[in-house]
PDB file of C-alpha atoms in Angstrom:
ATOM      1  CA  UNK Q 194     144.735 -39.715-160.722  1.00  0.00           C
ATOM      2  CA  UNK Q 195     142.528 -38.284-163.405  1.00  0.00           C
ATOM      3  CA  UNK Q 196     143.072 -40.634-166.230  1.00  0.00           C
ATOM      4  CA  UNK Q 197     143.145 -43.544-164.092  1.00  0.00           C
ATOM      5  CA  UNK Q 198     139.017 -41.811-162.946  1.00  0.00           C
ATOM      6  CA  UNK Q 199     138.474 -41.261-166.557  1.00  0.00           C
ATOM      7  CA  UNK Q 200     140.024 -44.698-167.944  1.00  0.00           C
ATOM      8  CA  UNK Q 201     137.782 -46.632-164.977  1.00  0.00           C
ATOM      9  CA  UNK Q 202     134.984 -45.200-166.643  1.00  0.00           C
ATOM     10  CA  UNK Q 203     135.817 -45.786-170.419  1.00  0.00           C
ATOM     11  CA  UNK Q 204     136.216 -49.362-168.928  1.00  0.00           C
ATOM     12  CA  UNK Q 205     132.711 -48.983-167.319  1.00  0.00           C
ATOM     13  CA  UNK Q 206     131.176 -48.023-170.550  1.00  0.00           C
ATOM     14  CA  UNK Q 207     132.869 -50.642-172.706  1.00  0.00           C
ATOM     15  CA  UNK Q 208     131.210 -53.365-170.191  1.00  0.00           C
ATOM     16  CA  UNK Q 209     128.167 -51.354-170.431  1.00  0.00           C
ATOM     17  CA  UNK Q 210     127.817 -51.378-173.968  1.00  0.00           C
ATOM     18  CA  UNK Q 211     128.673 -55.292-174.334  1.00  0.00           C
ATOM     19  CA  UNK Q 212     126.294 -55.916-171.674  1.00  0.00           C
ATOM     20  CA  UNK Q 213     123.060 -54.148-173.876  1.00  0.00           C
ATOM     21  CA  UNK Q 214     124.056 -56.287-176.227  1.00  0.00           C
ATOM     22  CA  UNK Q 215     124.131 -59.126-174.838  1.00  0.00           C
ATOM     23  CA  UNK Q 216     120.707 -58.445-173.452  1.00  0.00           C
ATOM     24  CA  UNK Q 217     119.516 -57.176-176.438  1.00  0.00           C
ATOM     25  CA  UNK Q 218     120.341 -60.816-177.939  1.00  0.00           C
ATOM     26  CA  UNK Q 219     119.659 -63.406-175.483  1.00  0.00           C
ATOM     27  CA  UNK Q 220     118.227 -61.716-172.403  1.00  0.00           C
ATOM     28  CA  UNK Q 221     118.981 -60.553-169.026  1.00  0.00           C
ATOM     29  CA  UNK Q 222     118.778 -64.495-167.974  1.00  0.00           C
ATOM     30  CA  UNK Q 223     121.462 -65.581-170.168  1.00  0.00           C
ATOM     31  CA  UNK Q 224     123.936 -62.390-170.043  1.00  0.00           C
ATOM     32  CA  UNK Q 225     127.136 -64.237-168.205  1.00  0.00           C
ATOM     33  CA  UNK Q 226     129.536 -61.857-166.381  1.00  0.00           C
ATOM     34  CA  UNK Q 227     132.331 -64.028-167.656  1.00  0.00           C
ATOM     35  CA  UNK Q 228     130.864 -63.710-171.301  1.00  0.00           C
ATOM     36  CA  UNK Q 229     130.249 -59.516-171.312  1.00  0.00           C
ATOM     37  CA  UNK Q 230     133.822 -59.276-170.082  1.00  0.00           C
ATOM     38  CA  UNK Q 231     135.384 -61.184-172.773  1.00  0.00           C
ATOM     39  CA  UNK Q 232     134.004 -59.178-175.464  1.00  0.00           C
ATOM     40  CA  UNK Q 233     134.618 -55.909-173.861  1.00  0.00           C
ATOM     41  CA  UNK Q 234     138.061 -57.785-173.855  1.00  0.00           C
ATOM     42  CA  UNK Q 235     138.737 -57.662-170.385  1.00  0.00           C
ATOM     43  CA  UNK Q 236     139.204 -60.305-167.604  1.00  0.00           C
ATOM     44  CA  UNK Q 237     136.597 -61.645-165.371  1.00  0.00           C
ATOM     45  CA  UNK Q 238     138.112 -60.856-162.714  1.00  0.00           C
ATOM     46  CA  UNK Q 239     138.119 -56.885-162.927  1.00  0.00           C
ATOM     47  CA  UNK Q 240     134.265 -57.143-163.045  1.00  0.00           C
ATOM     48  CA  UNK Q 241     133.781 -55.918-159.609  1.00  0.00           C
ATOM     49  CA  UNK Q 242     136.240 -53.291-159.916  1.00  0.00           C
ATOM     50  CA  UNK Q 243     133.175 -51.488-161.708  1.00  0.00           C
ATOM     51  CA  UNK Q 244     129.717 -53.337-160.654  1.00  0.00           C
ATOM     52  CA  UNK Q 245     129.112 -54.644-157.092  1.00  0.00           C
ATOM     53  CA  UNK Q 246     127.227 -57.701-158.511  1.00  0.00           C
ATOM     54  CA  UNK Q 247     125.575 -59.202-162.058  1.00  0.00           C
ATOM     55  CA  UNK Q 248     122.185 -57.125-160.985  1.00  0.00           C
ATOM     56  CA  UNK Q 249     123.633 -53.995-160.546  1.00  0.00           C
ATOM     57  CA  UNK Q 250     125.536 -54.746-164.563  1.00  0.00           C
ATOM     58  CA  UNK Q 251     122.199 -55.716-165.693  1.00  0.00           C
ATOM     59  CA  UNK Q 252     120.648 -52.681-164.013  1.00  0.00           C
ATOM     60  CA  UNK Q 253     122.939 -50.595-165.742  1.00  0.00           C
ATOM     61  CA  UNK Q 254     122.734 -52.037-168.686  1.00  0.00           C
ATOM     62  CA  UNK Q 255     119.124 -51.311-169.092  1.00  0.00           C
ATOM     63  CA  UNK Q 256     119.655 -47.924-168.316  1.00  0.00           C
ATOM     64  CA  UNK Q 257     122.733 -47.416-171.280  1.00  0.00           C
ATOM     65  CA  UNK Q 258     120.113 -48.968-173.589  1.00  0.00           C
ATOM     66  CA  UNK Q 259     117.393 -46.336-172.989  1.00  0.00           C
ATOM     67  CA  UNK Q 260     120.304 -43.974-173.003  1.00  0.00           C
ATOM     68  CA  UNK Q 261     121.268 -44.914-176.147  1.00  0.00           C
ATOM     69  CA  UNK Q 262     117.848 -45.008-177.909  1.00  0.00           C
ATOM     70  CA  UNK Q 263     117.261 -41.508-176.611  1.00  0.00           C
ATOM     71  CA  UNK Q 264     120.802 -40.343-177.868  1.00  0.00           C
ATOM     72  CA  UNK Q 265     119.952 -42.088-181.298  1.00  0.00           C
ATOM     73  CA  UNK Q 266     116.331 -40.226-181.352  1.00  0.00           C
ATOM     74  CA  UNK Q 267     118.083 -36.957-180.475  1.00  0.00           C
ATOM     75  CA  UNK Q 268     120.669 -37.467-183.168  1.00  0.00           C
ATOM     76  CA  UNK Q 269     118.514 -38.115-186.042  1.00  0.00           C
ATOM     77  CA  UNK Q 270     115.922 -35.359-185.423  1.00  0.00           C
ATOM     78  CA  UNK Q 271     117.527 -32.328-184.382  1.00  0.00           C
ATOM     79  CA  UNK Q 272     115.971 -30.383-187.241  1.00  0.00           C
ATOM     80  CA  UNK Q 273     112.500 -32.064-188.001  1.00  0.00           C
ATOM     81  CA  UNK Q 274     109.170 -31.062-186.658  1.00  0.00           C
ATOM     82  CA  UNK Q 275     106.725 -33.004-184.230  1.00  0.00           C
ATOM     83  CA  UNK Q 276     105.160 -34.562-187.403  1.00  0.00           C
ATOM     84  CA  UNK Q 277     108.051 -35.839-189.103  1.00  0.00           C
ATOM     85  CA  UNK Q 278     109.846 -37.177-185.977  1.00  0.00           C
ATOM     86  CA  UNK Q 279     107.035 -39.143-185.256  1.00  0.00           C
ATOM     87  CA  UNK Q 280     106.791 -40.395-188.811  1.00  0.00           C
ATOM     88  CA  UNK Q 281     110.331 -41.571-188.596  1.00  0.00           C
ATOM     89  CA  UNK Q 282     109.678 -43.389-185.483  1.00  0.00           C
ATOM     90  CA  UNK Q 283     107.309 -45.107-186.686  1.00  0.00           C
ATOM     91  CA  UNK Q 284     109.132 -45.841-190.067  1.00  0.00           C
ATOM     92  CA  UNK Q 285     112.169 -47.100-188.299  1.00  0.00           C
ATOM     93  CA  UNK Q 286     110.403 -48.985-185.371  1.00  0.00           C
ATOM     94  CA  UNK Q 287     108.816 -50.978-188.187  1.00  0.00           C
ATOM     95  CA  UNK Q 288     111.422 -51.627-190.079  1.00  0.00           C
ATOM     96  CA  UNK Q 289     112.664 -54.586-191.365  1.00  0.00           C
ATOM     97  CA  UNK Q 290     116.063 -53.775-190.397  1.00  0.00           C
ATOM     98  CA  UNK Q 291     114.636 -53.245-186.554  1.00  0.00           C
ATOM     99  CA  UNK Q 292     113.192 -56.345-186.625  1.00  0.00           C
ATOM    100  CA  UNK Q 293     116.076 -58.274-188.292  1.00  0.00           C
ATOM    101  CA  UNK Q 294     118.812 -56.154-185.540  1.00  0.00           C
ATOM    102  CA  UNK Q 295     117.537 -56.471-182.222  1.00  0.00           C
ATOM    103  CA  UNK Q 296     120.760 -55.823-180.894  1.00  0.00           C
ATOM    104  CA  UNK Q 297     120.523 -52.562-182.063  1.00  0.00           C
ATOM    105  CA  UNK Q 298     116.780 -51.911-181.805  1.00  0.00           C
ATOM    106  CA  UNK Q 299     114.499 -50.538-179.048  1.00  0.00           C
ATOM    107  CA  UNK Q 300     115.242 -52.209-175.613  1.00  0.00           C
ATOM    108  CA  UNK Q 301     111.559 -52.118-174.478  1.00  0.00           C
ATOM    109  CA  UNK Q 302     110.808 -54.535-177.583  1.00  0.00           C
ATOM    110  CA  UNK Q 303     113.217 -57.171-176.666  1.00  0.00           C
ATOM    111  CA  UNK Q 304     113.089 -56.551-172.646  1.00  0.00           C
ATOM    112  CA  UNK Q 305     109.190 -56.445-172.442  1.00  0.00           C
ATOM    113  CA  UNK Q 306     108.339 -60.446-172.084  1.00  0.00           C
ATOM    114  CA  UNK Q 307     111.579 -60.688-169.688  1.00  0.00           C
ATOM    115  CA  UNK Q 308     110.071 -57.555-167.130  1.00  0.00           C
ATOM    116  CA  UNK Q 309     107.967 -59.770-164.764  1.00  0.00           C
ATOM    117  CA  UNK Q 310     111.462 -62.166-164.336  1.00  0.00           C
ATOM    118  CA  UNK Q 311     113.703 -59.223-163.228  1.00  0.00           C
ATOM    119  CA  UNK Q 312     114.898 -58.478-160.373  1.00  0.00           C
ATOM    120  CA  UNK Q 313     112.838 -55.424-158.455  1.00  0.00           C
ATOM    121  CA  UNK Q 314     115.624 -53.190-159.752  1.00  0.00           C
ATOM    122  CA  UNK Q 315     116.418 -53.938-163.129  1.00  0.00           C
ATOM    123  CA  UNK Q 316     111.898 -53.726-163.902  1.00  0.00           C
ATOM    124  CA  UNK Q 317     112.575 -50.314-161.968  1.00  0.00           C
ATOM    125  CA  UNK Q 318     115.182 -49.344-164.790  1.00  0.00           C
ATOM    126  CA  UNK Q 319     113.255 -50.415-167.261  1.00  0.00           C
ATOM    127  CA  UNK Q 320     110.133 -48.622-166.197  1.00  0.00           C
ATOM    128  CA  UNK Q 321     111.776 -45.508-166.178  1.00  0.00           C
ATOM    129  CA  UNK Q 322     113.198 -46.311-169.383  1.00  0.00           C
ATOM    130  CA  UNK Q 323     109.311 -46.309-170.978  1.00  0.00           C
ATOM    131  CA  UNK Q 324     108.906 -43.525-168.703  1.00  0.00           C
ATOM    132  CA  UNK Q 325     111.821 -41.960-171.137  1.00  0.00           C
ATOM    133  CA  UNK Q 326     110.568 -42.780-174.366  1.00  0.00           C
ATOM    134  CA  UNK Q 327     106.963 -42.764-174.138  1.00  0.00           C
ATOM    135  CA  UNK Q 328     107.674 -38.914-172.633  1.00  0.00           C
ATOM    136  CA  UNK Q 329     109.677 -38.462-176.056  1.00  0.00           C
ATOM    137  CA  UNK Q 330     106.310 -39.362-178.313  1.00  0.00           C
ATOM    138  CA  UNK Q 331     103.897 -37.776-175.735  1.00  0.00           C
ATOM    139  CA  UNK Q 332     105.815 -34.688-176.449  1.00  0.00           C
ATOM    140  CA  UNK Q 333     105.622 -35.370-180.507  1.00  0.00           C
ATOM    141  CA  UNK Q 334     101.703 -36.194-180.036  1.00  0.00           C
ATOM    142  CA  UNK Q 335     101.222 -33.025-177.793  1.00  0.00           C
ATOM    143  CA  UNK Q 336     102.934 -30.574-180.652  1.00  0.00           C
ATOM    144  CA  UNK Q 337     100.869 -32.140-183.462  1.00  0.00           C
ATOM    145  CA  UNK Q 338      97.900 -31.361-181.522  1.00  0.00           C
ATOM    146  CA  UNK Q 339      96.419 -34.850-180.945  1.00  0.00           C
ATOM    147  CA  UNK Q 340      94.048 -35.009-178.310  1.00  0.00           C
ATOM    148  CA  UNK Q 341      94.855 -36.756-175.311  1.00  0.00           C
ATOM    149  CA  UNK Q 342      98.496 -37.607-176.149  1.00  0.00           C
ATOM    150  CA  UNK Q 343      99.232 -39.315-173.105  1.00  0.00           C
ATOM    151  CA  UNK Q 344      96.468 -42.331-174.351  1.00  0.00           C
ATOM    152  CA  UNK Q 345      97.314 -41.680-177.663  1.00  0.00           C
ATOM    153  CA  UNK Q 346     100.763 -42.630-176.909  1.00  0.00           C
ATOM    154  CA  UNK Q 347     100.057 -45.773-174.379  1.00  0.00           C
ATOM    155  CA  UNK Q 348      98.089 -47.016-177.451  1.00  0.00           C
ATOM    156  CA  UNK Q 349     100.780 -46.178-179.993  1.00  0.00           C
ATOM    157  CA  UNK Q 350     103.715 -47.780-178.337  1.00  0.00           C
ATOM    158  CA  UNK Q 351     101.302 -51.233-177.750  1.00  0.00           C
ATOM    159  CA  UNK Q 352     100.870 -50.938-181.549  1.00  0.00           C
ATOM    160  CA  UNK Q 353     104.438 -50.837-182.289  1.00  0.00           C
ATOM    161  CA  UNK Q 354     106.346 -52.649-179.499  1.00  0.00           C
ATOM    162  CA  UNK Q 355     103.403 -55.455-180.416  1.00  0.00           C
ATOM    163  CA  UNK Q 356     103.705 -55.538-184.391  1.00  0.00           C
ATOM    164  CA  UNK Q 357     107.462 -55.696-183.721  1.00  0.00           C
ATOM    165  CA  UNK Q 358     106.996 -58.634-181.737  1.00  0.00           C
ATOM    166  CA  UNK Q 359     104.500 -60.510-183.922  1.00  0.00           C
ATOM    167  CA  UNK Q 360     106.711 -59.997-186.951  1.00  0.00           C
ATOM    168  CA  UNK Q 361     109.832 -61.483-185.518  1.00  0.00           C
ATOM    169  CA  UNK Q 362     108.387 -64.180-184.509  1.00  0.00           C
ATOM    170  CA  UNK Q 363     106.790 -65.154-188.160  1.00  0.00           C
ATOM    171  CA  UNK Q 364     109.378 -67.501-190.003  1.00  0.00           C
ATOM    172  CA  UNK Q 365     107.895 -66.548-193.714  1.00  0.00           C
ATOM    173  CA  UNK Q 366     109.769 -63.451-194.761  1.00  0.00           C
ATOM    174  CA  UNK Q 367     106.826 -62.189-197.115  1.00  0.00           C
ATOM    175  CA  UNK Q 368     104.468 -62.497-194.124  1.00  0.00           C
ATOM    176  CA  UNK Q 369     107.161 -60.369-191.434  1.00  0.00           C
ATOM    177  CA  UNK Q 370     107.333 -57.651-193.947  1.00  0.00           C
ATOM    178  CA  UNK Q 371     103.736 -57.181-194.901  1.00  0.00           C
ATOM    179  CA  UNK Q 372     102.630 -57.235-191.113  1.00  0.00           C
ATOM    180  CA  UNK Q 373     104.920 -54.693-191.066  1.00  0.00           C
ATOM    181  CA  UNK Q 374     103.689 -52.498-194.396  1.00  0.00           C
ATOM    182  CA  UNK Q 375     100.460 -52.720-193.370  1.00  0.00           C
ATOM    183  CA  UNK Q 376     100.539 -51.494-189.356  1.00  0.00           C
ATOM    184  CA  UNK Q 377     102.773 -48.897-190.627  1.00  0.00           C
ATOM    185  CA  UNK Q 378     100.452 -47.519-193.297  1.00  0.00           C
ATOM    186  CA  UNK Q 379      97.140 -47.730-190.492  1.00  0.00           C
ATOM    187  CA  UNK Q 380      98.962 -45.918-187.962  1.00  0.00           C
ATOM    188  CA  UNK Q 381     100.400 -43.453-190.454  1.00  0.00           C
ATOM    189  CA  UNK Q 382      97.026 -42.476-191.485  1.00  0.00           C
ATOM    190  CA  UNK Q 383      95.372 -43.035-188.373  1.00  0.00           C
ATOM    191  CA  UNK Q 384      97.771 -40.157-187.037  1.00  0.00           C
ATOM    192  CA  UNK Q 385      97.743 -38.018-190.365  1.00  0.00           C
ATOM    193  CA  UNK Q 386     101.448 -38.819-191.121  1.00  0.00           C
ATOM    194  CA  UNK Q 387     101.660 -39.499-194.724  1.00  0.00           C
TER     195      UNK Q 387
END
């Protein structure tokens, strides 16, 4: 009885993780049940065997994103201080790798423009989500003493989640990477972090 409770969920998380992906690369809109499944390689038919409907996936999905941009963020700072995590947020976010891997990137960069088309649940996910993350830099901001880090970080994640944005959509290479350089080197010195 306990593998087959432990394999169900192993199962769970393999459709989990296909399923950011797919988001991650084409949207909530276009993620396809039958699609998720076949790259997890599983049937479409033992779908509901672990989510009630294509919502509740989706809903889930959203969540394992954020859960594994926190675990990522956890990971790769365990010994750094307030400054130089938030340095190396910054230097990944706006990185050309992050903006050439979105199925690997930050969810709220690829999810934000699809928010007002989700369901009630799924934006509710995803709020909490930036709930999650903009906690993480509040908390960065608070220990580097900036004043009101709870603005501070509002207008820091706009910055970021926006330059992302602007430089994936630009189709001349030279142009993508020096929007990049150069909101990376304001907000660096804007925030004292070079």
């Amino acid at each position: 009885m306990r593998y087959e409770s432990e394999h169900k969920a192993k199962i769970r998380e393999q459709i989990l993780k296909e399923a950011a992906k797919a988001i991650r690369i084409n949207g909530p809109e276009k993620v396809s049940v039958a699609g998720v499944m076949s790259q997890a390689g599983l049937t479409h038919g033992g779908f509901y065997a672990h989510f009630a409907s294509k919502e509740a996936l989706i809903e889930a999905a959203i969540g394992q994103m954020f859960d594994q941009s926190m675990a990522r963020w956890d990971r790769d700072n365990q010994d750094l201080n307030a400054r130089e995590q938030l340095a190396g947020y910054i230097d990944f976010y706006l990185s050309p790798w992050h903006r050439d891997n979105p199925s690997q990137g930050c969810p709220v960069a690829v999810l934000l423009t699809e928010a007002p088309r989700m369901t009630p649940p799924c934006r509710t996910a995803f709020a909490q989500g930036i709930g999650r993350l903009r906690g993480m830099v509040i908390g960065q901001l608070r220990e580097m003493g900036v004043e009101k880090p709870e603005t501070a970080a509002v207008a820091l994640s706009a910055e970021l989640m926006g330059t992302l944005s602007l430089a994936r959509c630009e189709p001349d290479p030279a142009k993508s990477d020096a929007l990049l350089v150069e909101a990376k080197k304001r907000i660096m010195a804007q925030l004292a972090l070079h």
